[in-house]
């Protein structure tokens, strides 16, 4: 479904940008269709609070889902982003 929408919107002259909010961007190969990737990380406790409030997830559910993703440091290293504790947003265009 996402790939179909991306294909349709990418040829529409009225669409200037497509934003994909996907925690499994790399695992699903969707990074291959991106001109720019913006990587945003947050401390674990902040992520726990957000998903508990917004989705009713337990810490265990968050841990289960995050175990399916590449670790943040791995993603940053993969694209040479050099994430530091004070850096919340890193990006790389390829």
Coordinates of C-alpha atoms in Angstrom, one line a residue:
X1 CA 0.0 0.0 0.0
X2 CA 2.8 2.5 0.9
X3 CA 4.7 1.7 -2.2
X4 CA 1.6 2.2 -4.3
X5 CA 0.9 5.6 -2.7
X6 CA 4.5 6.7 -3.1
X7 CA 4.5 5.7 -6.8
X8 CA 1.3 7.6 -7.4
X9 CA 2.3 10.8 -5.5
X10 CA 5.9 10.8 -6.9
X11 CA 4.6 11.6 -10.4
X12 CA 2.0 14.1 -9.3
X13 CA 3.3 17.6 -10.1
X14 CA 1.2 19.1 -7.3
X15 CA 3.0 17.0 -4.7
X16 CA 6.3 18.7 -3.6
X17 CA 7.3 16.2 -0.9
X18 CA 6.3 12.8 0.5
X19 CA 6.9 12.2 4.2
X20 CA 7.2 8.6 5.3
X21 CA 6.9 8.1 9.1
X22 CA 8.1 4.5 9.4
X23 CA 9.9 2.9 12.4
X24 CA 10.8 0.0 10.0
X25 CA 12.0 2.2 7.1
X26 CA 15.3 0.3 6.7
X27 CA 13.9 -3.2 7.5
X28 CA 11.2 -2.8 4.8
X29 CA 13.6 -1.3 2.2
X30 CA 11.6 1.9 1.9
X31 CA 14.8 3.9 2.5
X32 CA 15.7 3.1 -1.1
X33 CA 12.9 5.4 -2.4
X34 CA 13.9 8.3 -0.1
X35 CA 16.0 11.3 -1.3
X36 CA 16.5 12.4 2.3
X37 CA 16.2 10.6 5.6
X38 CA 15.6 12.5 8.8
X39 CA 16.5 10.4 11.9
X40 CA 14.9 11.5 15.2
X41 CA 15.8 9.8 18.4
X42 CA 14.4 10.3 21.9
X43 CA 15.5 8.9 25.3
X44 CA 13.9 5.6 26.3
X45 CA 11.9 7.0 29.2
X46 CA 10.4 9.7 26.9
X47 CA 9.4 7.1 24.3
X48 CA 7.8 5.0 27.1
X49 CA 5.7 7.9 28.3
X50 CA 4.7 8.9 24.8
X51 CA 3.5 5.4 23.7
X52 CA 1.8 4.7 27.0
X53 CA -0.2 8.0 26.7
X54 CA -0.9 7.9 23.0
X55 CA -1.4 4.1 22.4
X56 CA -1.7 2.5 25.8
X57 CA 1.4 0.4 25.3
X58 CA 3.2 -1.2 28.2
X59 CA 7.0 -1.0 28.5
X60 CA 7.0 -4.7 27.3
X61 CA 5.1 -3.8 24.1
X62 CA 7.5 -1.0 23.3
X63 CA 10.5 -3.3 23.9
X64 CA 8.9 -6.0 21.7
X65 CA 8.3 -3.5 18.8
X66 CA 11.7 -1.9 19.2
X67 CA 13.4 -5.3 19.1
X68 CA 12.2 -5.5 15.4
X69 CA 14.0 -2.3 14.5
X70 CA 17.6 -1.6 13.9
X71 CA 19.2 0.0 17.0
X72 CA 19.4 3.8 16.7
X73 CA 23.2 3.8 16.9
X74 CA 23.3 1.3 14.1
X75 CA 21.1 3.4 11.8
X76 CA 23.2 6.5 12.6
X77 CA 26.5 4.7 11.9
X78 CA 25.1 3.1 8.7
X79 CA 24.6 6.6 7.2
X80 CA 27.5 8.3 9.0
X81 CA 25.3 10.5 11.1
X82 CA 27.4 10.5 14.3
X83 CA 24.6 10.8 16.8
X84 CA 25.7 12.4 20.1
X85 CA 23.6 12.6 23.3
X86 CA 22.9 16.3 22.7
X87 CA 22.0 15.7 19.1
X88 CA 18.3 14.8 18.6
X89 CA 18.1 15.1 14.8
X90 CA 20.6 13.9 12.3
X91 CA 20.1 13.7 8.6
X92 CA 21.8 12.4 5.5
X93 CA 20.9 12.8 1.9
X94 CA 22.0 10.1 -0.6

